[in-house]
XYZ file of C-alpha atoms in Angstrom:
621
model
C -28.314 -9.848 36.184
C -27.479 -13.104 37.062
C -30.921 -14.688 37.023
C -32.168 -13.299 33.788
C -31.982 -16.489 32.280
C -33.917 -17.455 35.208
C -36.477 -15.146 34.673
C -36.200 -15.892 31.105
C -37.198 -19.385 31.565
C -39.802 -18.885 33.887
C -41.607 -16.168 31.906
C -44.667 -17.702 29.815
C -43.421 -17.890 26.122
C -45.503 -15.003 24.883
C -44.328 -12.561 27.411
C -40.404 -13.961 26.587
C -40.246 -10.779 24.400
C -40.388 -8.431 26.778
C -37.265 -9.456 28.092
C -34.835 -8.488 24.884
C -34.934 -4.773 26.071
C -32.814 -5.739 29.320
C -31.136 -7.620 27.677
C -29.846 -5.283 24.939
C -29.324 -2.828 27.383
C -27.528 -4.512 30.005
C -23.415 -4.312 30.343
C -21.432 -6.748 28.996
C -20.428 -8.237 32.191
C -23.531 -8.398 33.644
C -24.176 -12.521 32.311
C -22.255 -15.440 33.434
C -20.884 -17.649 31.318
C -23.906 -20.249 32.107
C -26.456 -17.384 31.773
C -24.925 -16.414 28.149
C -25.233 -19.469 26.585
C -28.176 -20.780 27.748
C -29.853 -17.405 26.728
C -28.269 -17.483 23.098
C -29.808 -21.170 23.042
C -33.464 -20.263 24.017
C -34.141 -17.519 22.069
C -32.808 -19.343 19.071
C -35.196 -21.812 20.044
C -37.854 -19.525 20.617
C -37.509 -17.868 17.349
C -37.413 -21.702 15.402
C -40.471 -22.723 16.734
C -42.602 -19.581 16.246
C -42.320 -18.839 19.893
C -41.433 -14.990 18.652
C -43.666 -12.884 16.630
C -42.816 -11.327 13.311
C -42.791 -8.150 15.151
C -40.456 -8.834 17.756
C -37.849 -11.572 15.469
C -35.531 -8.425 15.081
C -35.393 -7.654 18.379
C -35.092 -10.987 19.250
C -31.608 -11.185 16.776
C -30.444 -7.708 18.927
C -30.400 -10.084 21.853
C -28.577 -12.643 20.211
C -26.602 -10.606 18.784
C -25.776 -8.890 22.056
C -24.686 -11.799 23.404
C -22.845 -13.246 20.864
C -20.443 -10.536 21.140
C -18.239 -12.696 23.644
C -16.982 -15.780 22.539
C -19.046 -17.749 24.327
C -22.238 -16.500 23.351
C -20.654 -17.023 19.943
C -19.989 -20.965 20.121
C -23.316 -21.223 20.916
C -24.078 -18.640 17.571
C -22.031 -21.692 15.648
C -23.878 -24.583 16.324
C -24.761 -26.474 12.724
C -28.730 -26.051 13.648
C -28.663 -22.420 14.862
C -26.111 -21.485 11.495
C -28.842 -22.954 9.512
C -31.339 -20.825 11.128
C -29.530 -17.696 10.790
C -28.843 -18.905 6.644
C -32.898 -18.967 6.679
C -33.576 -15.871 7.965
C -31.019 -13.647 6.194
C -32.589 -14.681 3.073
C -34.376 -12.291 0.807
C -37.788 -13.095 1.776
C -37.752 -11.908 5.314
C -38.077 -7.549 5.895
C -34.558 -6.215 5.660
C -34.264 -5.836 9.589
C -34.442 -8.832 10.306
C -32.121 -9.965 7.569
C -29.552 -7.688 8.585
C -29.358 -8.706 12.325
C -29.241 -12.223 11.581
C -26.197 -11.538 9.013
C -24.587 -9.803 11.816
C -24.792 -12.605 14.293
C -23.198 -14.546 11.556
C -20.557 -12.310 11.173
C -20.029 -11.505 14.897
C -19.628 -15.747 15.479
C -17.774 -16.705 12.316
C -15.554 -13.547 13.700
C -14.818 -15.288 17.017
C -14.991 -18.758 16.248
C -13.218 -20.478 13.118
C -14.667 -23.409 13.001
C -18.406 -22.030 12.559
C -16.784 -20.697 9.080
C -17.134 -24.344 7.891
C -20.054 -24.895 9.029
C -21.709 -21.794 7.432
C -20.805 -23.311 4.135
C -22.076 -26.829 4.835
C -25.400 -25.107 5.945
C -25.228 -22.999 2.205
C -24.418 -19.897 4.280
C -21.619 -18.962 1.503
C -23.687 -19.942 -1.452
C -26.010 -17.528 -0.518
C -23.742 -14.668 0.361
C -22.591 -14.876 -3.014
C -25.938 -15.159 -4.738
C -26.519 -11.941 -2.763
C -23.490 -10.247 -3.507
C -23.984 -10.983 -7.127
C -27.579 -9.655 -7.081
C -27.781 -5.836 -8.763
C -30.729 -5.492 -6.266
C -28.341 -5.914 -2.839
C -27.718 -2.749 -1.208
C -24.713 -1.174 0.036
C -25.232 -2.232 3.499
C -26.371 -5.774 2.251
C -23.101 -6.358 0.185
C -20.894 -5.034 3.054
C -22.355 -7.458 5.267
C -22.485 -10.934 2.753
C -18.543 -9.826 2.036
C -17.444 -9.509 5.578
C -18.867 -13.028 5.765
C -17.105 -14.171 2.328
C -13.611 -12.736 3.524
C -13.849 -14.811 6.727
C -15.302 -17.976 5.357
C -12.512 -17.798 2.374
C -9.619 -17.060 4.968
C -8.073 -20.552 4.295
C -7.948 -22.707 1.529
C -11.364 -24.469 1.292
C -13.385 -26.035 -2.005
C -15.863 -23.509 -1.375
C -12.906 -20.989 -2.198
C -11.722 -23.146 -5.041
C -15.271 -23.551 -6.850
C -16.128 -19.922 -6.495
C -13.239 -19.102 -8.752
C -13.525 -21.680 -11.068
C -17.453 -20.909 -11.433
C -16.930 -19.383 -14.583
C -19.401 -16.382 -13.803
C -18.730 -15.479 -10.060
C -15.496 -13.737 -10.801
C -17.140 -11.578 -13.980
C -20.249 -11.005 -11.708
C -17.814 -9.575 -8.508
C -15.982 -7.447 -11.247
C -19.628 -5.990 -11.783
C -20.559 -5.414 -8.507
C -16.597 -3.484 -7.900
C -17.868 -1.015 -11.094
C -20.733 -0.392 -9.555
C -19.085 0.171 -5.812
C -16.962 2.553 -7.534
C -19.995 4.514 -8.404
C -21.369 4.681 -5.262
C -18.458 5.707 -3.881
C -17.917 8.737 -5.779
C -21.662 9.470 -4.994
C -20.861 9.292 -1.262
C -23.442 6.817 -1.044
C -24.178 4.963 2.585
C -22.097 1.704 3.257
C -20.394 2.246 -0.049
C -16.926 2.261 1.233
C -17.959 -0.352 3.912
C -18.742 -2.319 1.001
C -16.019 -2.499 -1.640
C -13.477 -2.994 1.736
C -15.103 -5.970 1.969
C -15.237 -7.145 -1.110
C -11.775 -6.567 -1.452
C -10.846 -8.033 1.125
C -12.598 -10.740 -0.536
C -10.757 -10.616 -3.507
C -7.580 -10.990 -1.967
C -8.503 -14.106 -0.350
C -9.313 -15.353 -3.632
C -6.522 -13.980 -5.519
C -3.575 -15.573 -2.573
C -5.434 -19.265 -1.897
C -6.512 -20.100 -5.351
C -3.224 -19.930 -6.614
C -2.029 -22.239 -3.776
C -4.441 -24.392 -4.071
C -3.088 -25.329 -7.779
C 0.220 -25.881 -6.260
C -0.625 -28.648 -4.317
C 0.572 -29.589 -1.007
C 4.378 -30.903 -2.505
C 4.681 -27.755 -4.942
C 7.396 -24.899 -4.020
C 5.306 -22.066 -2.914
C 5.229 -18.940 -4.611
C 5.448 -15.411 -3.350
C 2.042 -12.788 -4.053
C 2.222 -11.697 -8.022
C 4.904 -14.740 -8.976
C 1.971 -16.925 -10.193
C -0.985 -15.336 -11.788
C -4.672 -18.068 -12.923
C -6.335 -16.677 -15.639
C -9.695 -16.735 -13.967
C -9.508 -13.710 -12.400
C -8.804 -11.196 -15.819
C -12.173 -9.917 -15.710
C -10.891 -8.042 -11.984
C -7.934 -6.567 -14.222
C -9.566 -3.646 -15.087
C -11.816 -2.869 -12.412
C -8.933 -2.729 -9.720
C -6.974 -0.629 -11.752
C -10.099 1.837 -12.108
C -10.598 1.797 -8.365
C -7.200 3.069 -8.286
C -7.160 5.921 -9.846
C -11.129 6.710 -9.487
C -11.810 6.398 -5.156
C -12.185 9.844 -3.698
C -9.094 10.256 -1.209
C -9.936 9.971 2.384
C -7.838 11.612 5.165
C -5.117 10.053 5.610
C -4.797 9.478 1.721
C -3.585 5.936 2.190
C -6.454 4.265 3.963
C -9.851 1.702 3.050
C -10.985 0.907 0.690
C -7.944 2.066 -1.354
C -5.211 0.555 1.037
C -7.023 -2.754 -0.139
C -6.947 -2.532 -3.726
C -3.230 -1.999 -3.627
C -2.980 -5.305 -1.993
C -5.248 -6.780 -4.811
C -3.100 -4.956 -7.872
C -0.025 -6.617 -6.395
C -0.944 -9.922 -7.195
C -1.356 -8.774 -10.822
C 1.212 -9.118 -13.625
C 1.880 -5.502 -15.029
C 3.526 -7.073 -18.469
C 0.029 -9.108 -19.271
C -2.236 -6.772 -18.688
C 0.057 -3.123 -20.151
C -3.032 -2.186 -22.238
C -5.024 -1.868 -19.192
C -1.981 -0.655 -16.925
C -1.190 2.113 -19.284
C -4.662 2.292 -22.165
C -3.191 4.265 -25.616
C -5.774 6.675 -26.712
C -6.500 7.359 -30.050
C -6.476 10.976 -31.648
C -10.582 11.099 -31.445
C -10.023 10.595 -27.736
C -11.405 6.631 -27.270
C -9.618 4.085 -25.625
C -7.795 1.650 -27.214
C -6.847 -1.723 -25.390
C -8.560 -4.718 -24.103
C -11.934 -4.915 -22.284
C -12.707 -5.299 -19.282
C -14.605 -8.501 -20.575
C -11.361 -10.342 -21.914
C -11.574 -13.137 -23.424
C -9.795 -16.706 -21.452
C -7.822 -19.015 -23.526
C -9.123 -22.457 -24.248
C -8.594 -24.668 -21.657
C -8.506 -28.483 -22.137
C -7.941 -29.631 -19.008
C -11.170 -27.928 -17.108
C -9.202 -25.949 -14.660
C -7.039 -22.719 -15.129
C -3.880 -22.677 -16.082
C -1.567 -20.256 -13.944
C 1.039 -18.101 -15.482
C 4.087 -17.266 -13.849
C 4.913 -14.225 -14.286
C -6.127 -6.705 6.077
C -8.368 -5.380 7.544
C -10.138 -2.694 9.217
C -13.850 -1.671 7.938
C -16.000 -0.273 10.581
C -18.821 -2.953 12.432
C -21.477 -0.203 12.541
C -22.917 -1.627 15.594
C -22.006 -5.345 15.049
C -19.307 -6.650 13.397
C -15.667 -5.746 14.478
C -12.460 -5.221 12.644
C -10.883 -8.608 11.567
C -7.659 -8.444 13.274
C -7.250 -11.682 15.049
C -8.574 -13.989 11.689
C -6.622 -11.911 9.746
C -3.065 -12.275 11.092
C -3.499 -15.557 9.419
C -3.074 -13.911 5.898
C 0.551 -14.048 4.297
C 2.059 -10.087 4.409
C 1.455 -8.890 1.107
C 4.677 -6.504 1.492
C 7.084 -9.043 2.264
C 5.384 -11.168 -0.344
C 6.091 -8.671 -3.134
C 8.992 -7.727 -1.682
C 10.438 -11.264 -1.958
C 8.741 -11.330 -5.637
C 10.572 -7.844 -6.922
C 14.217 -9.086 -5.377
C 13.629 -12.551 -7.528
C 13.071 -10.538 -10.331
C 16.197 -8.402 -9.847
C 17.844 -11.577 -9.668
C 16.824 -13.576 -12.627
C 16.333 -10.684 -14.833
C 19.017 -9.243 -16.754
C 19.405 -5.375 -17.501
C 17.305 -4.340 -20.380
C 17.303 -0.615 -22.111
C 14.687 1.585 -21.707
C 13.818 3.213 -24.711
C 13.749 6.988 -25.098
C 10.852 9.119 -24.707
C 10.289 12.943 -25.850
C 9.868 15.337 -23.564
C 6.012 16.376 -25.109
C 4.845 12.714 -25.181
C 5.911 12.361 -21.157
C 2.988 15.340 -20.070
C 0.527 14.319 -23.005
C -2.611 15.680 -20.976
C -4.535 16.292 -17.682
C -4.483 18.226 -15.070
C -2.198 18.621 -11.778
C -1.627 15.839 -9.186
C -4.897 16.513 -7.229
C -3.703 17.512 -3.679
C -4.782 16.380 -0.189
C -5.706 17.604 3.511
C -2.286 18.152 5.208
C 0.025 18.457 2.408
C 0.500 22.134 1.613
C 4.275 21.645 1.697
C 4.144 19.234 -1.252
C 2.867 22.242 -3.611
C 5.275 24.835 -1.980
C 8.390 23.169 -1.734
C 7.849 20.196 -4.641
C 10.280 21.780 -7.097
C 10.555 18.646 -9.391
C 8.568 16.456 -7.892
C 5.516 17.527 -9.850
C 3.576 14.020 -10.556
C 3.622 13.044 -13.910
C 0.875 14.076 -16.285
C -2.271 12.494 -16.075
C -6.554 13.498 -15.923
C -9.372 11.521 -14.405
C -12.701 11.664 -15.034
C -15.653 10.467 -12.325
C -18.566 9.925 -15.859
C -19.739 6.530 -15.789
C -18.433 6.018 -19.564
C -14.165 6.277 -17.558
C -11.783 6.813 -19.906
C -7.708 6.795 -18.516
C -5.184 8.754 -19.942
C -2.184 6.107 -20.866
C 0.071 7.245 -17.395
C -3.011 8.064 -15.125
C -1.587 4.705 -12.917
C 1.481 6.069 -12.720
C 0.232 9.444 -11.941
C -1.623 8.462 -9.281
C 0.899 7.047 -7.732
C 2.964 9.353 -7.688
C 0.962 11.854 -6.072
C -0.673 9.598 -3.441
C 3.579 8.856 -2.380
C 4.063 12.346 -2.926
C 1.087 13.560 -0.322
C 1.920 10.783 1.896
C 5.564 12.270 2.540
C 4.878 15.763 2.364
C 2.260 15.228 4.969
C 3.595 13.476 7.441
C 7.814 14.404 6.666
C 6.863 18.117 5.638
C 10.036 20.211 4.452
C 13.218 18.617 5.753
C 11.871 16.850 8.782
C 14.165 13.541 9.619
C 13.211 10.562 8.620
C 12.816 9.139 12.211
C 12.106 12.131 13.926
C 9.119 11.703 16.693
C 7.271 14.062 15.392
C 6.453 12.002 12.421
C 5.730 8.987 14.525
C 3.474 10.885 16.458
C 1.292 12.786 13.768
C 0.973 9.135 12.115
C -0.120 7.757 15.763
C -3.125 10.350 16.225
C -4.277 9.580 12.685
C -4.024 5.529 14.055
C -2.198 4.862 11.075
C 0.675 2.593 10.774
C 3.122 4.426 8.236
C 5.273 1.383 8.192
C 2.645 -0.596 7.071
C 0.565 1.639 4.765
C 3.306 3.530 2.198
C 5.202 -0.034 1.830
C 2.817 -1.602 -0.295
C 2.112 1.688 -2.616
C 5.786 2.145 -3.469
C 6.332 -1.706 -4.287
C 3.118 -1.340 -6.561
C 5.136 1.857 -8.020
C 8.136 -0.546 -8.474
C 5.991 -3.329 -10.096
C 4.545 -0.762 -12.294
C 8.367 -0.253 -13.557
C 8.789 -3.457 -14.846
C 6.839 -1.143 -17.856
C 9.446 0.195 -19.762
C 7.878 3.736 -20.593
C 6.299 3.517 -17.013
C 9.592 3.149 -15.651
C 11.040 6.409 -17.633
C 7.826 8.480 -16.580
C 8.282 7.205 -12.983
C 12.267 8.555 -13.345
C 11.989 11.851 -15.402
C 9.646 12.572 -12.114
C 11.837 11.740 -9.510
C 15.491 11.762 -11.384
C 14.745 14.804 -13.841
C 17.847 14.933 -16.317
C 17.483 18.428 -15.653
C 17.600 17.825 -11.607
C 19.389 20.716 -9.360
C 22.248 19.123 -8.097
C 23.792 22.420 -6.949
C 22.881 21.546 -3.539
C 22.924 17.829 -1.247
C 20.237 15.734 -2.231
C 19.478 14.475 1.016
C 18.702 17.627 2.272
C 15.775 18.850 -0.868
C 12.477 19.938 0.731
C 10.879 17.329 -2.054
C 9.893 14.095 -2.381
C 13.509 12.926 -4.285
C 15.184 14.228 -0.435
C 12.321 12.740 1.182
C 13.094 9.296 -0.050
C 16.792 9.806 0.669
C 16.372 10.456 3.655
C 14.073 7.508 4.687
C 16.440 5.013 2.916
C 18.738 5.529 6.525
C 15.245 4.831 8.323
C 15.630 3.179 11.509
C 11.678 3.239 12.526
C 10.243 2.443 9.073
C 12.546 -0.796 7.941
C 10.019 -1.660 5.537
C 9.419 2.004 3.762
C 12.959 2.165 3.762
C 13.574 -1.060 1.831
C 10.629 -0.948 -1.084
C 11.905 2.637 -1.588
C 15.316 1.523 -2.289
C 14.322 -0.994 -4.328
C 11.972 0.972 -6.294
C 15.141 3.757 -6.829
C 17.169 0.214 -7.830
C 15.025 -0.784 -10.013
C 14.023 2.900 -11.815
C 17.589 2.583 -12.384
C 17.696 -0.682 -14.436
C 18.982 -2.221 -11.059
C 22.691 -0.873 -12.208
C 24.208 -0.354 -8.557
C 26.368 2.122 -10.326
C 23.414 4.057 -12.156
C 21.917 4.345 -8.799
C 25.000 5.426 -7.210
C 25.562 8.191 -10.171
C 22.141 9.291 -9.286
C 21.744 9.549 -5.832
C 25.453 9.274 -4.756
C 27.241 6.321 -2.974
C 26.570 7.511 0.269
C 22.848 7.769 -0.054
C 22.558 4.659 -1.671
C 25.485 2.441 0.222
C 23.170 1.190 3.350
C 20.865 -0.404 0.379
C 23.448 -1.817 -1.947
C 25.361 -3.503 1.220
C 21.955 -5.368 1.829
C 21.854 -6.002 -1.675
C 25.565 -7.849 -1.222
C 27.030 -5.125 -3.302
C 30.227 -4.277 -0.745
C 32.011 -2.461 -2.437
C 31.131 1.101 -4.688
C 30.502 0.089 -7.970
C 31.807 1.515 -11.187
C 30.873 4.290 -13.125
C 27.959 3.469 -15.161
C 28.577 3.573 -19.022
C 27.891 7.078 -20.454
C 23.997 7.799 -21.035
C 23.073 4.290 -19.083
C 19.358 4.152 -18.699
C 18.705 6.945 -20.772
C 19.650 9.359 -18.296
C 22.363 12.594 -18.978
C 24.279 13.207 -15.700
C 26.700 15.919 -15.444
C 30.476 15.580 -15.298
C 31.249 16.996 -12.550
C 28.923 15.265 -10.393
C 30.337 14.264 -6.656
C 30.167 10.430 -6.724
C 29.490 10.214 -3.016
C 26.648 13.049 -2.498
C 25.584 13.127 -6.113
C 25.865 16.751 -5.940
C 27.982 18.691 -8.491
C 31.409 19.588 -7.147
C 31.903 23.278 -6.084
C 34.568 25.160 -8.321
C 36.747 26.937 -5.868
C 36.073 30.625 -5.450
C 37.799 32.963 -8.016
C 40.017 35.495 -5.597
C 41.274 37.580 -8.433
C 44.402 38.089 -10.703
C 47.890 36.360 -9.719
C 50.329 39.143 -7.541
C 52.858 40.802 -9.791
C 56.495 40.031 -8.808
C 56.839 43.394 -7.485
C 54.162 41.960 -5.122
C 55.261 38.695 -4.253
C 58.797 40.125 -3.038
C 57.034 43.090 -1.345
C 55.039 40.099 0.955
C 58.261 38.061 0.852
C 59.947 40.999 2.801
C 57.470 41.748 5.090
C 56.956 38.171 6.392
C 60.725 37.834 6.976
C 60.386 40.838 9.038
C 57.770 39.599 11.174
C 59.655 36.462 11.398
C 62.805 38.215 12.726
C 60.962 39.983 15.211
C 59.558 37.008 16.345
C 63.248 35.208 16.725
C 64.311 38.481 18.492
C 62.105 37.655 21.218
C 62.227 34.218 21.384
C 59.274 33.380 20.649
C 59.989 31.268 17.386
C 63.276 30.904 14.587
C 63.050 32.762 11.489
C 62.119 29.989 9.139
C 63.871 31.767 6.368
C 67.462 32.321 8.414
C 67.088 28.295 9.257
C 67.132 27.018 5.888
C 69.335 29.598 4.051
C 71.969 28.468 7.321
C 71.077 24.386 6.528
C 71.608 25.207 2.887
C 68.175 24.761 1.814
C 67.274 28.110 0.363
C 69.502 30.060 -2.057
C 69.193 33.343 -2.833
C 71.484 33.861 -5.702
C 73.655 36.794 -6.488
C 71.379 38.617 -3.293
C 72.421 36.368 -0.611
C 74.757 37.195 2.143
């Protein structure tokens, strides 16, 4: 195959086109470096100057595409004339196959080679993905593809990423497009869940550089969810619907919904409570803001912050992300560093009381997934709290449906992959999660530090606790060692494989306890919770907490180290008479005497009446 650029180049231009078959079809390591290049080159030449019929531009793309797939194909792909090209061609006047290969050689290059990402956007590459994307007529397939490009082009801070935010109408218009990606994925549509990945991915880009970007170079740099720009309220609502709307997949925690936990954690839960946790009113609407809320004025022409990745499939084309996106910032360690600054600066507020009837005010069951019988068989108290969901276009949420959700998604996660009393670092945990390619270290993370965030809620935080800390919890036996998701978390907090789970579920336990070491330790007992509160730089066991301390009702008799209630000593029935008592008395002396009659050992008795010890009264001789 080496001299099918030769043949290439010596074929008469109209008869070029009968070379993209062998090309398509041929291996991957069938072209030389030299051969690759100067084959990406021609065609794109070819196809510029009208050298390739309409009929055979698609094909033509294949090729390039083909061949693009190795880096150096791809620096060719780059090139500011060729990008420019490609921007021409994946416009909406050419037929849709040709406008989707020439999007994926975009995204195939800009992929493999940064600096083309720069040079898309001088060529108006990303103005037209986003006049695309924005477009209610762009399919499913089209608006994966334009946000796969967006998410790479927007990987860094650029003033391409900066005046998309600050449009004014881009962010609303993306917030449209995410209700409508909802829809189509509850309809199962094609490319639907390819899609709102993407787009996601998309809006985290936007939602971690903007920020940034209003720091300026000399400012201290904030963790994800510390600083919040008020240009990106009209994704508030949308995100949170995604949350609690996205059909589960198998495993529960994966794309697109892995994503739009990464996106809620960069939103303030305090802000935005109304759409956290919507009231309903007795006639059943929803009270709270809009997803259309309204900015305040700004004098100054930019927004004013408040303080408060990867994997979709290619299809044929475009591959997962992972070497751009180890560039990103973790968003775990990020909110991880966020809820421990919080802990710190905060100090300890008290929750208010709930009733019992407002906690379960309607729906249905946590909805259940593939894998995770055990959860409904062995749950006991771990029943998620109450919430419904509905998939009608006109969505209403019940006021704890986020919290709800969350709950259940943590508790499938663990009964699925730690069913019944499994260890936390037992192999075959490690192993189910490795067929399943899934990373449990870096998937449940993020979801419990969301749950944790969604604490800093007051009522949120006692719905979150009467699920996993029941007043009415059965303490008869040790925690650590319940079938449910309360022993679950237990035992991970003495994790040795999952560092990470182990330290956002401690902290979430921390801070569903109004970060009181001691409440925690009441609730869980000091041994479960010691490994956490050392890290903490609590050394020592704290005191008691204060009776009825975070509204919960703990037992007396609780152990302080399992957080199990003491045993009471078996009953072994009524006290011996005295007739009794000197009945035994006798016969143990006699044993004893036998037992210093043959040497074997002194009568303990004889010994200390002889050394004075014992006296016997008016009996003794």
């Amino acid at each position: 195959m080496a001299g099918l650029w030769t043949s290439y180049m010596e074929t008469a231009g109209p008869k070029r086109p009968t070379l993209f078959s062998s090309i398509i079809d041929a291996a991957p390591t069938s072209f030389s470096q030299q051969d690759r290049k100067g084959l990406v080159q021609n065609i794109l030449d070819d196809i510029s100057d009208g050298t390739v019929s309409k009929q055979d531009l698609s094909r033509a793309l294949l090729a390039v595409k083909t061949l693009a797939r190795h880096p150096d194909g791809s620096a060719v792909v780059v090139k500011q004339s060729n990008l420019k090209l490609l921007c021409k061609l994946a416009g909406p006047s050419n037929p849709s196959t040709v406008t989707n290969e020439a999007l994926r050689c975009v995204a195939n290059a800009l992929l493999l080679v940064e600096s083309g990402r720069d040079t898309w956007i001088e060529v108006g590459g990303g103005q037209m993905c986003l006049q695309r994307l924005q477009d209610p007529k762009t399919t499913e397939e089209f608006c994966f593809l334009h946000a796969r490009i967006l998410f790479l082009v927007t990987l860094k801070q650029c003033p391409f990423l900066k005046s998309t935010v600050e449009d004014g109408k881009t962010v609303e218009a993306i917030a449209e497009r995410c209700e409508t990606l909802i829809e189509a994925n509850v309809m199962g549509r094609p490319f639907a869940k390819d899609a709102l990945t993407d787009v996601l991915k998309f809006i985290f880009n936007l939602m971690l550089q903007y920020p940034r970007m209003l720091e300026g170079e000399g400012g201290e740099r904030k963790v994800m969810g510390e600083q919040w720009s008020l240009e990106f309220e009209p994704l508030v609502e949308p995100l949170v619907h995604m949350f609690v709307r996205l059909p589960l997949a198998s495993p529960p925690l994966s794309a697109p919904l892995t994503h739009v936990i990464h996106a809620l954690l960069n939103i303030p839960v305090p802000q935005y409570s109304s759409i956290w946790f919507p009231s309903t009113s007795p006639s059943g609407k929803q009270e709270g803001k809009s997803s259309k809320n309204k900015k305040p004025a700004r004098t100054d022409g930019s927004s004013t912050p408040t303080t408060s990745s990867n994997g979709s499939k290619d299809n044929g084309s475009t591959k997962d992300g992972k070497s751009t996106a180890s560039s990103l910032s973790d968003p775990f360690q990020r909110a991880m560093s966020l809820l421990s600054s919080q802990r710190k600066s905060s100090s300890r507020t008290d929750v208010p009381r709930r009733s019992t009837s407002s906690a379960s005010a309607s729906g249905s069951p946590p909805r259940s997934t593939e894998g995770s019988d055990a959860a409904s068989s062995s749950r006991g108290r771990s029943s998620s709290p109450a919430g419904s969901k509905s998939n009608n276009s006109s969505f209403t949420m019940s006021t704890f449906q986020m919290v709800t959700q969350a709950c259940s998604l943590l508790e499938n996660m663990l009964a699925k992959y730690w069913p019944g009393v499994v260890e936390a670092d037992a192999a075959s945990v490690r192993t189910a999660a490795t067929k399943e390619n899934l990373g449990l270290d870096e998937a449940l993370p993020p979801l419990v530090v969301l749950m944790a965030r969604m604490a800093e809620d007051a009522e949120a935080k006692t719905e979150m606790r009467k699920w996993i800390l029941p007043d009415d919890l059965d303490r008869s036996g040790s925690l650590e060692e319940r079938p449910d998701t309360l022993g679950r978390c237990i035992r991970l907090m003495t994790s040795v494989y999952f560092p990470r789970l182990k330290d956002a579920i401690g902290e979430w336990l921390y801070v569903l306890c109004d970060s009181d070491g001691a409440l925690l330790s009441a609730q869980i007992g000091y041994g479960n919770a010691a490994g956490y509160l050392f890290n903490k730089g609590i050394l020592s066991a704290p005191p008691p907490p204060a009776s009825g301390s975070g509204g919960a009702s703990l037992p007396d008799n609780i152990n302080p180290i399992t957080g199990a209630i003491n045993r009471v000593s078996e009953d072994t029935g009524p006290e011996m008479t005295e007739e009794e008592k000197e009945r035994e008395a006798e016969r143990l002396f006699v044993l004893f005497d036998r037992l210093e009659k043959t040497g074997m050992a002194q009568n303990p008795v004889r010994k200390a009446i002889q050394e004075g010890k014992l006296n016997l009264g008016p009996f003794g001789t």
